[in-house]
Coordinates of C-alpha atoms and ligand atoms in Angstrom, one line a residue:
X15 CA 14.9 23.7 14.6
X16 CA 18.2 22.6 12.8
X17 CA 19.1 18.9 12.8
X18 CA 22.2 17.6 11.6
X19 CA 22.1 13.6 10.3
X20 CA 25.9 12.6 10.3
X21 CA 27.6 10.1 9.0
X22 CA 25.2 7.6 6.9
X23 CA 24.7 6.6 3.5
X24 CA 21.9 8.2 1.6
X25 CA 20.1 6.1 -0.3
X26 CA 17.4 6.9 -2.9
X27 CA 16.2 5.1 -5.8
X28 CA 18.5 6.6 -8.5
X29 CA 21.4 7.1 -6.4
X30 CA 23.5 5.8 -3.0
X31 CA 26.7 7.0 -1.8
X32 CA 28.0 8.7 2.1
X33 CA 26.4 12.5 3.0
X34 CA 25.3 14.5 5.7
X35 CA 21.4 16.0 5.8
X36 CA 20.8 19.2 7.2
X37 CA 17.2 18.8 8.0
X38 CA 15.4 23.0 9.0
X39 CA 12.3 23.1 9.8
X40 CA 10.3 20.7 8.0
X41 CA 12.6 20.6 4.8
X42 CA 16.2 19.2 3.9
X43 CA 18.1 22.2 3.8
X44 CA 21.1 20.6 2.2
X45 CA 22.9 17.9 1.8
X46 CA 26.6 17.3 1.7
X47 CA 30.2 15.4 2.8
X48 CA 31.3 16.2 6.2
X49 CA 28.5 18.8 7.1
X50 CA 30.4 21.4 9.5
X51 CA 27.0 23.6 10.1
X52 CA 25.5 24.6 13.6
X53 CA 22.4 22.1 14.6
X54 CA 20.2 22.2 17.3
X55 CA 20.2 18.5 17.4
X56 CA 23.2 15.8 15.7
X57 CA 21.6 12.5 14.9
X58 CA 25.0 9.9 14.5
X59 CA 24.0 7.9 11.7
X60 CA 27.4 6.0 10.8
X61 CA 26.9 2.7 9.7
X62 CA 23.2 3.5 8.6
X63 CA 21.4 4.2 5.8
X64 CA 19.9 7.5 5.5
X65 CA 16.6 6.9 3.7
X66 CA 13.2 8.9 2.3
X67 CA 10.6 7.9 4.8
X68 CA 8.0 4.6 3.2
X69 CA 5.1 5.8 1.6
X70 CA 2.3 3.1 2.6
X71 CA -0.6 3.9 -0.7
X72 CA -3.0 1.2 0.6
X73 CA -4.4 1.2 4.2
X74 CA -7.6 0.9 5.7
X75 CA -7.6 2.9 8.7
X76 CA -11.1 1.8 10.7
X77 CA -12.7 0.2 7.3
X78 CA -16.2 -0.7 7.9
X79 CA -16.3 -4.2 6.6
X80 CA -18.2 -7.3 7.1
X81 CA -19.8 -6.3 10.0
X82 CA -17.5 -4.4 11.6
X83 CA -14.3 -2.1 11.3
X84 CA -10.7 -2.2 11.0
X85 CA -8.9 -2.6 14.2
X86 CA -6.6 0.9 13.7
X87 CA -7.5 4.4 14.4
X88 CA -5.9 6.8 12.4
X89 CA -4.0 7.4 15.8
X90 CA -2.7 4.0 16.1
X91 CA -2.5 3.2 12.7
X92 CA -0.1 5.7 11.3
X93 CA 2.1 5.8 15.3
X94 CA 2.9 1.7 14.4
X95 CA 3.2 2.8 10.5
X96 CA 5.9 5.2 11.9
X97 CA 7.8 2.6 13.9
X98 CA 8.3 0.6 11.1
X99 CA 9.8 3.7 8.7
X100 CA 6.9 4.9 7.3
X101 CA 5.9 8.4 7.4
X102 CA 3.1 9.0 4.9
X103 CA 0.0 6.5 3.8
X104 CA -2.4 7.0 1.5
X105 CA -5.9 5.5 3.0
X106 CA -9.3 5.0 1.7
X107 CA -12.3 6.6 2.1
X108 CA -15.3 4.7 1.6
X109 CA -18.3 6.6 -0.3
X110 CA -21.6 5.4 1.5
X111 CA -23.8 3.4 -1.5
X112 CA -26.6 5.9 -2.6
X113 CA -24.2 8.8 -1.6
X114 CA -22.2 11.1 -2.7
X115 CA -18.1 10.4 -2.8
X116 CA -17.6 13.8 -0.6
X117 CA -20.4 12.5 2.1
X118 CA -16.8 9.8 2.0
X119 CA -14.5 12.3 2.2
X120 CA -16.2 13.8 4.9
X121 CA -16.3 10.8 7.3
X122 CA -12.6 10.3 6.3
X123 CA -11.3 13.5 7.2
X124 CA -13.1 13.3 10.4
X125 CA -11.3 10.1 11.1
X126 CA -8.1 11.6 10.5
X127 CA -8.3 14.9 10.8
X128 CA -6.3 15.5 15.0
X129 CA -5.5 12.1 14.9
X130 CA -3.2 11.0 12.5
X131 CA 0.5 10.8 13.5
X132 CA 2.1 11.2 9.9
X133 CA 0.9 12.3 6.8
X134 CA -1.6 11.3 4.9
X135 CA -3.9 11.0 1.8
X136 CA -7.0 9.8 0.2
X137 CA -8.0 7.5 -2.3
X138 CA -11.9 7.4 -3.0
X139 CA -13.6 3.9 -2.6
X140 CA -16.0 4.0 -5.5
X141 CA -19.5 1.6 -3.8
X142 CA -22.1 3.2 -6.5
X143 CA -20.7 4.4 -9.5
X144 CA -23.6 6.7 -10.4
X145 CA -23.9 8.6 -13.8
X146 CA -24.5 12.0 -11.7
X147 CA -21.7 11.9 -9.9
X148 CA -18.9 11.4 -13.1
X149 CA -18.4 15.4 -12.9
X150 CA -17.9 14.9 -9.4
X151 CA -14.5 12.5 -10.2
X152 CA -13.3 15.9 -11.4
X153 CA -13.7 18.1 -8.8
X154 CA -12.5 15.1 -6.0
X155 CA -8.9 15.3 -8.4
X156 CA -9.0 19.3 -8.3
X157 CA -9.3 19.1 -4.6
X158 CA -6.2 16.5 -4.2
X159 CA -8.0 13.3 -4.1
X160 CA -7.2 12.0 -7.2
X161 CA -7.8 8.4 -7.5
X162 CA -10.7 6.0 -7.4
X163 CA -10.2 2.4 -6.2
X164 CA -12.8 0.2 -8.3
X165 CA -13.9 -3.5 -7.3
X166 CA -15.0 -6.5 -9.7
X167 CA -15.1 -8.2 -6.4
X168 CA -17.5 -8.3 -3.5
X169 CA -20.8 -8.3 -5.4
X170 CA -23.6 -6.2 -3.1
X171 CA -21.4 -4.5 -1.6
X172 CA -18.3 -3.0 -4.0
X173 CA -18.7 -4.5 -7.2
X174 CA -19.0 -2.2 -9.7
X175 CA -20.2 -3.9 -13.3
X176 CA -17.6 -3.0 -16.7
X177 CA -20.4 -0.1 -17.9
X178 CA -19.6 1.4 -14.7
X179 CA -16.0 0.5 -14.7
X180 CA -15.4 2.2 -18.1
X181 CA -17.3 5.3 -17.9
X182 CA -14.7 5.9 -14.8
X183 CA -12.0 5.3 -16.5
X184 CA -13.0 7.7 -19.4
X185 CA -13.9 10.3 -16.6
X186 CA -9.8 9.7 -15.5
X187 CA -8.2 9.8 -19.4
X188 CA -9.3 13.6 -19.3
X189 CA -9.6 14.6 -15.8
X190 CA -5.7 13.6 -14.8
X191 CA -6.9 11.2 -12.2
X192 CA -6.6 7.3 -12.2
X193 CA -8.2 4.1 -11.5
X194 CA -7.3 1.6 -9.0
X195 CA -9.0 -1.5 -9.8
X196 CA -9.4 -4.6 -7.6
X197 CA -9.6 -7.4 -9.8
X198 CA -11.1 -10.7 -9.2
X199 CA -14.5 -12.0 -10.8
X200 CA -16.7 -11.5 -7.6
X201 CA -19.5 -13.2 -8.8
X202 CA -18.1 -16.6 -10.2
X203 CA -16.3 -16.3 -6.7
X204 CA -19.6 -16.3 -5.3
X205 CA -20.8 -19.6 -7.1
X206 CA -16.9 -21.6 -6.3
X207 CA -17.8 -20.5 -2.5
X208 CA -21.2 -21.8 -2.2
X209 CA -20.3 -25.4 -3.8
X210 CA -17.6 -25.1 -1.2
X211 CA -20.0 -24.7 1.9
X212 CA -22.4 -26.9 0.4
X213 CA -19.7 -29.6 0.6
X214 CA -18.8 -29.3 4.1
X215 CA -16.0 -26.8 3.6
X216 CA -16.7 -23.8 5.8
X217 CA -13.1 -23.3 7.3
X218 CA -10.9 -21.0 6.4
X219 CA -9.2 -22.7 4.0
X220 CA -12.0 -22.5 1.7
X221 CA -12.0 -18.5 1.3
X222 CA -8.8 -19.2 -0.6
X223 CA -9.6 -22.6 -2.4
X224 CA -12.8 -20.5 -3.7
X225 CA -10.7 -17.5 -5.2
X226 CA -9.1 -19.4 -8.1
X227 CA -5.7 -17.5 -9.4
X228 CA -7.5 -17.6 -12.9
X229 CA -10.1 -15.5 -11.4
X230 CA -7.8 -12.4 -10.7
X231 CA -6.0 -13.0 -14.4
X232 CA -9.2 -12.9 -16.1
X233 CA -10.7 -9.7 -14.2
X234 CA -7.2 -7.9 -14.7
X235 CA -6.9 -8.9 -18.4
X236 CA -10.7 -7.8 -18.8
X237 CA -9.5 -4.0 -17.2
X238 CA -6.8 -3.7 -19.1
X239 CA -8.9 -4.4 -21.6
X240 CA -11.3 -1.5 -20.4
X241 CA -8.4 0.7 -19.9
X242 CA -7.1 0.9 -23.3
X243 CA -10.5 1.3 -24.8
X244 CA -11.0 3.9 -22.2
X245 CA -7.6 5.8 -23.0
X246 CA -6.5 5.7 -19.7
X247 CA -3.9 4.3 -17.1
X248 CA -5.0 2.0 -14.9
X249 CA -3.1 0.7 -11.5
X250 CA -3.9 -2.3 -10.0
X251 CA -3.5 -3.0 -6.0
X252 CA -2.5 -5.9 -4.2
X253 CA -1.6 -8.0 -7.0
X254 CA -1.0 -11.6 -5.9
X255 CA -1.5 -14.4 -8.7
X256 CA 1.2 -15.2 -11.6
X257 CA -2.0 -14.9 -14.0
X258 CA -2.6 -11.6 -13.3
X259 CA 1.2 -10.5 -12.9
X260 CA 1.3 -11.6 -16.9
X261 CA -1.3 -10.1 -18.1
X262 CA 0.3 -6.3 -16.6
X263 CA 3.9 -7.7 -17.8
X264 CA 2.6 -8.0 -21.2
X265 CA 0.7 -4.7 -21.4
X266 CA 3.2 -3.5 -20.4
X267 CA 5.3 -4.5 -22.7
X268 CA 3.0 -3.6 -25.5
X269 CA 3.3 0.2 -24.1
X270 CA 0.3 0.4 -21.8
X271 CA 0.6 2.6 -18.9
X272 CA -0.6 -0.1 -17.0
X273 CA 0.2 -0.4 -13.0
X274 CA 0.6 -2.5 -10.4
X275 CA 1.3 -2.9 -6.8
X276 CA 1.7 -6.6 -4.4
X277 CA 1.9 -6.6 -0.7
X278 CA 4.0 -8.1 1.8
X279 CA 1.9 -11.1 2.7
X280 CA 1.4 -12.3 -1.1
X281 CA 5.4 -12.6 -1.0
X282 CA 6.3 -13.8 2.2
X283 CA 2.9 -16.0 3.4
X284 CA 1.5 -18.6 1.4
X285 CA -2.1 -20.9 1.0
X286 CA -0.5 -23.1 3.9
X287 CA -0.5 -20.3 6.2
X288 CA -4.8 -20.5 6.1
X289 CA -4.7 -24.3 6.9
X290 CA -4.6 -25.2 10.3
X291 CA -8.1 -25.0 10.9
X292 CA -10.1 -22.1 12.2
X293 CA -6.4 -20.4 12.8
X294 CA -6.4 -19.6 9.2
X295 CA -8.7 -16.7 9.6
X296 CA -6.1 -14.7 10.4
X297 CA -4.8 -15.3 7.2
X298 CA -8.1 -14.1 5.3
X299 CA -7.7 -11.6 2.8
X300 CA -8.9 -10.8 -0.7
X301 CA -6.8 -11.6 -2.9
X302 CA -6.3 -14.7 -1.1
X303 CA -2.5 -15.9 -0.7
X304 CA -1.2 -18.0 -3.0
X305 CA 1.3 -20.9 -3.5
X306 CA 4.9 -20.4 -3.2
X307 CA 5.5 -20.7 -7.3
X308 CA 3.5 -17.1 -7.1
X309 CA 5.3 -15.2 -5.4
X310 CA 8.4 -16.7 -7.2
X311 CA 6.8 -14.3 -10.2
X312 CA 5.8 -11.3 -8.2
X313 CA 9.8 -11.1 -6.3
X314 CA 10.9 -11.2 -10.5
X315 CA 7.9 -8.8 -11.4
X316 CA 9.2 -6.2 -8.6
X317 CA 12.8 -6.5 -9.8
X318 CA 12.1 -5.5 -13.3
X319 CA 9.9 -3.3 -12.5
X320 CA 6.6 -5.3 -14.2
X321 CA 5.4 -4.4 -10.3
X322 CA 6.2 -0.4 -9.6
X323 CA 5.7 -1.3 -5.7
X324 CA 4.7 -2.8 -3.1
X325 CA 1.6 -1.0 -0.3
X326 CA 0.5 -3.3 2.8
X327 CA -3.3 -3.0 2.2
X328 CA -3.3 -2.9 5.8
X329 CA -7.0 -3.6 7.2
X330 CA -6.4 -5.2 10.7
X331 CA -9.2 -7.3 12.6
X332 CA -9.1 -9.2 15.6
X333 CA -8.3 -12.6 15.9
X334 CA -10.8 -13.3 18.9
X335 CA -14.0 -11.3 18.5
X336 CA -13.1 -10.2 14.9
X337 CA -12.7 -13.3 12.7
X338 CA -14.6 -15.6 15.2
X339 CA -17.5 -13.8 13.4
X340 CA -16.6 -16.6 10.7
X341 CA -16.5 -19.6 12.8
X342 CA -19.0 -22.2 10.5
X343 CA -18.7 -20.3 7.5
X344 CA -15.3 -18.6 5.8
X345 CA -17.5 -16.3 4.0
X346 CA -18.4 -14.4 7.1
X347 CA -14.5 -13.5 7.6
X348 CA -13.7 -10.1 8.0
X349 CA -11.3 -10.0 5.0
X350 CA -7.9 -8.2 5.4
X351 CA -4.8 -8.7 7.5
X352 CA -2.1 -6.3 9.5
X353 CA 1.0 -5.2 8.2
X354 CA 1.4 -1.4 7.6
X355 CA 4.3 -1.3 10.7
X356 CA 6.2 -4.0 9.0
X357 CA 6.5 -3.6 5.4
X358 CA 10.2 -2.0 5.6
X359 CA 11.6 -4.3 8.0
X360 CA 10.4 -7.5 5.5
X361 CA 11.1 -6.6 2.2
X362 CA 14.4 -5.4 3.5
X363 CA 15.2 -8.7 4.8
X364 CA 13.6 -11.0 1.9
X365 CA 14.4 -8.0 -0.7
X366 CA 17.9 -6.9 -0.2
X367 CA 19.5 -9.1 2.6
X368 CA 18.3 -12.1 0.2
X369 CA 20.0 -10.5 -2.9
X370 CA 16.5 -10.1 -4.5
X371 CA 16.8 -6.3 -4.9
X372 CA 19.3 -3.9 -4.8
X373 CA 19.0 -0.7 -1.6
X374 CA 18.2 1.7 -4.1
X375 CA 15.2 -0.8 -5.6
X376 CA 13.8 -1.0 -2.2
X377 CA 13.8 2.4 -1.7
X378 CA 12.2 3.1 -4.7
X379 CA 9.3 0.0 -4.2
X380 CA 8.9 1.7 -0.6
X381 CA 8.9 5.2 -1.0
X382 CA 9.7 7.1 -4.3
X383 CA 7.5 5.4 -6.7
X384 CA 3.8 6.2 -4.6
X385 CA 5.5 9.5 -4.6
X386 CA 5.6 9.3 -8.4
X387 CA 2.7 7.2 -9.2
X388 CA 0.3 9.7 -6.6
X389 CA 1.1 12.9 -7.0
X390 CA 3.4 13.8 -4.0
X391 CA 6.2 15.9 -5.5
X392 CA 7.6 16.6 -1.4
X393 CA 8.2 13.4 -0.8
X394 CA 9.9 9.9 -1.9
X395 CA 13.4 11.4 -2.2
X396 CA 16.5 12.7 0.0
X397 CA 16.9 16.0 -1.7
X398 CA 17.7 20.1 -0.6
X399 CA 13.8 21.7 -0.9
X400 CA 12.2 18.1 -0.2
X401 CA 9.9 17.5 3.1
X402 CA 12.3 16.7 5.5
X403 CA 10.8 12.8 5.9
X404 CA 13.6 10.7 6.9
X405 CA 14.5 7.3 7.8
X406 CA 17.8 6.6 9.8
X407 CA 17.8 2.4 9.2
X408 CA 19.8 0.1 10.1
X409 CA 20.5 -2.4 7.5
X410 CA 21.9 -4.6 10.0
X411 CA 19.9 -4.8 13.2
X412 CA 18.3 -7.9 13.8
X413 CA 14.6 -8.2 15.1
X414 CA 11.7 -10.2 16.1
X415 CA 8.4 -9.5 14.5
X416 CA 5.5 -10.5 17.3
X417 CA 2.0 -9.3 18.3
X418 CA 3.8 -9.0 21.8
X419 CA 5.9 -6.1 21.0
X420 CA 4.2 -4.3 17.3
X421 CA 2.8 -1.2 18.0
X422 CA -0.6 -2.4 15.6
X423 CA -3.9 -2.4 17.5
X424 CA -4.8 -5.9 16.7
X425 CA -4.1 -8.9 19.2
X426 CA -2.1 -11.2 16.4
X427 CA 1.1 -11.0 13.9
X428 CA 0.9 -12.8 10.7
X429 CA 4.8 -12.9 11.0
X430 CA 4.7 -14.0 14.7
X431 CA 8.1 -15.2 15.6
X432 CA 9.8 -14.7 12.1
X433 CA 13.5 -13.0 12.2
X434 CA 14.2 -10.0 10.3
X435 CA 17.2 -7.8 9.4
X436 CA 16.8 -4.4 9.6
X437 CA 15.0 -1.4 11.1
X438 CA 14.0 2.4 11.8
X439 CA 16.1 3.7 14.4
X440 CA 15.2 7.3 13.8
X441 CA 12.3 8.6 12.1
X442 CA 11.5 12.3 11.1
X443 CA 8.1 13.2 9.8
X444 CA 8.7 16.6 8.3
X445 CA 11.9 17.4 10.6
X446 CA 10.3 16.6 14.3
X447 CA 11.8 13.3 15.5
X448 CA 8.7 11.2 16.0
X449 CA 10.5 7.9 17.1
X450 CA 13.8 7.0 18.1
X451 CA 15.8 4.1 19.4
X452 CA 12.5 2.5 19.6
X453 CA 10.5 5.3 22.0
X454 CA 7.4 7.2 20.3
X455 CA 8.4 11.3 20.4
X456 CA 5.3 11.7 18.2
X457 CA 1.9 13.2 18.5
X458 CA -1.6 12.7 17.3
X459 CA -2.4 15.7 15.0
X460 CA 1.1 15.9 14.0
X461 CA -0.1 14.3 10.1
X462 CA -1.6 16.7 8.0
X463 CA -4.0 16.0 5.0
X464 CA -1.9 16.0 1.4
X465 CA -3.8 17.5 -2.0
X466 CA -1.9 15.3 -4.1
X467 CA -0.9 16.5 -7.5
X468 CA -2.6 15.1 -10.6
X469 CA -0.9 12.5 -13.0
X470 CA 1.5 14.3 -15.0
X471 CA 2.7 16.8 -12.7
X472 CA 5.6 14.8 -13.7
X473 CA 5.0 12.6 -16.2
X474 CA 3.7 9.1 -16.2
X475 CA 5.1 8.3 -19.2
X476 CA 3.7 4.4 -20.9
X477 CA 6.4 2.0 -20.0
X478 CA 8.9 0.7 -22.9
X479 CA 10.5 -2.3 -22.4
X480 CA 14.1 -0.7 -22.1
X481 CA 12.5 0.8 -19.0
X482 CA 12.4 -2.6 -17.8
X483 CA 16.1 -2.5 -16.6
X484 CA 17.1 -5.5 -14.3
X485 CA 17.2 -3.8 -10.7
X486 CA 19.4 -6.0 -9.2
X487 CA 22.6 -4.2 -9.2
X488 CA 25.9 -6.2 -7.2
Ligands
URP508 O1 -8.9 -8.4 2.2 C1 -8.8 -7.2 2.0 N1 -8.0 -6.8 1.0 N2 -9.4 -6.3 2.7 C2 -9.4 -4.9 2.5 C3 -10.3 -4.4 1.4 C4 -9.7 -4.5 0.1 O2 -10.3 -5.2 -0.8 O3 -8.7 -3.9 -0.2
ZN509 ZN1 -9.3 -4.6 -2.6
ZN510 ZN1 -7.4 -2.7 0.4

């Protein structure tokens, strides 16, 4: 199969300018002005940005959490990642406490495996860091899964304590993996929540009153902190407080190959969105969301590149049935939100309509740094020899996001109502169409499961602070 994309403007993170892609097979083939080449298909994409399809690195396809799982299958959780431009995620897999991280794995790959639409990977949810199973870290980054998300958050459950912490980040400094930390103090969380309660507190409201901002800076300072004694990187997801944002920007600065990721809701939701009474639920995450003067930092922090990108940490429940389980009590709150279908469309409009970022910024914040950062040298880019993962946006169409027409299995939006510019009108997962002008061509089974390449397959090098070169270009 030869298809011919005519007509657009490629646009990757180092580079923009007008080219045709000749995609065969399930690799670009080449690329070049005024393509005059035989194609089973022609795919008219003047006026349009031609654009390498979103990696998503942080979902939680069917999560088992407080009592219950995520809303998404792997089925309808990468189809609506898909209608939204996304063609690859990188989801979690949960090792069970007292178990092995394979016995994980396992249940992973048989949530995926014939199901997923796109592409996919794993990260390893570390629930019982073990001493027995550190040489097991290594053969998990041998076999393609090669990082480990860590929690000082969600004591009994996650929580790992800083012994733990730091003997797996010493396992990563030699074994080419890394560690993804979630970083707020769990247990003085814990103590903040229960005054709350006590007091008469026990809406929504209170799950982010509890979860002070100094609580994230003080975990990600005491990581960092970890991580250079460790000598190892360290990448921290869904970043949403100014206090933790400085703490990266100056280790950064220092020389640190320290990491970070935010998410749409910390930069386009705010604490007023989990007023409202009981409504807030659906606001509930962890992080929580912040005031505005927050995500004032993160929009500067992804600019210059203090934050390499931005994953949804997508981990959909219910409104009715889901987070009613919280009614009397925000603690009981499924914790997470939807958003793994819309992360394109909004940063687009409140990154580069907005003059925040530049197209080639966004690209790289939605696409070619995950490729970079987790080891997935076929994708992230619009290049000859590169999976054929293609976005056809349009920077101009206008669209209303709504729980009434996303393609999410979960019965609210956090964005219901809200306006945005731009969207996927064609997407290719590895040269087959899989949706265009809004109509799924796809199939479950289509995604396949991605060994991803260790850090340094090309190198992570520690950032310098003339890498930290203003993205916002005219
Ligand atoms: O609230 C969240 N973030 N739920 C998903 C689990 C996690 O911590 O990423
Ligand atoms: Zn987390
Ligand atoms: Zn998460």
């Amino acid at each position: 199969m030869r298809t011919l994309i005519k007509g657009g403007t490629i646009v990757n993170a180092d580079s923009m300018g007008p080219a045709d892609v000749l995609v065969e097979g399930e690799e670009i083939a080449l690329i070049g002005k005024d393509l005059d080449v035989p194609a089973d298909k022609v795919i008219d994409a003047g006026g349009k940005w031609v654009i390498p399809g979103g990696i998503d690195p942080h979902t939680h396809m069917e999560l088992p959490f407080g009592g219950t799982f995520a809303k998404d299958t792997f089925e309808t959780g990468t189809r609506a990642a898909a209608f939204g431009g996304t063609t690859t995620i990188i989801d979690f897999a949960v090792q069970p406490r007292g178990g092995t991280f394979h016995q994980g794995l396992d249940t992973w790959h048989e949530k995926a495996d014939g199901k997923a639409c796109i592409d996919y990977g794993f990260h390893c949810i570390v629930s019982d860091m073990r001493d027995e199973l550190l040489p097991e870290m290594d053969q998990l980054v041998e076999e393609g899964v090669t990082t480990f998300k860590l929690f000082t958050a969600y004591p009994g459950v996650f929580l790992s304590d800083d012994g733990a912490i730091f003997k797996a980040l010493r396992q990563t400094a030699t074994n080419g993996g890394m560690i993804l930390m979630h970083a707020e103090n769990g247990p003085v969380i814990d103590v903040v929540a229960a005054d709350l309660v006590a007091a008469g507190t026990t809406d929504p409201i209170g799950h982010g009153l509890a979860r002070y901002p100094v609580f994230e800076g003080e975990a990600t300072n005491r990581v960092i902190r970890l991580a250079q004694a460790a000598g190892a990187p360290v990448y921290f997801v869904h970043m949403s407080a100014r206090d933790a944002l400085a703490e990266v920007r100056q280790a950064r600065d220092e020389g640190w190959p320290i990491y970070a990721e935010t998410c749409p809701q910390y930069l386009f939701l705010s604490l007023d969105d989990m007023g409202h009474g009981f409504e807030g639920a659906k606001f509930v995450c962890s992080p929580p969301l912040r005031t505005p003067d927050h995500a004032v930092e993160l929009w500067k922090g992804l600019a210059v590149n203090d934050l390499q990108l931005v994953g949804t940490d997508h981990c959909p429940f219910d409104f009715h049935g889901q987070k009613e389980m919280g009614r009397g009590d925000f603690r009981k709150i499924p914790n997470g939100l939807p958003g793994v279908e819309e992360r394109l469309d909004l940063l687009h409009d409140g990154g580069v309509v907005s003059g925040k970022i530049s197209p080639m910024r966004f690209v790289e914040i939605t696409s070619t740094a995950a490729a970079r950062l987790f080891g997935l040298p076929q994708k992230g880019v619009i290049a000859a020899g590169k999976d054929a993962d293609i976005v056809v946006y349009d920077p101009n169409r206008k669209h209303v996001l709504s729980a009434s027409t996303h393609h999410m299995a979960v019965d609210y939006s956090c964005y219901e109502g809200r306006t945005v510019q731009g969207g996927a009108d064609v997407v290719l997962s590895r040269g087959t169409t899989i949706v265009e002008g809004g109509e799924w061509l796809g199939r479950a089974g289509h995604g396949r499961f991605l060994r991803r390449e260790r850090r340094g397959f090309s190198p992570i090098t520690p950032s310098r602070v003339e890498e930290r070169v203003p993205a916002l270009v005219g």
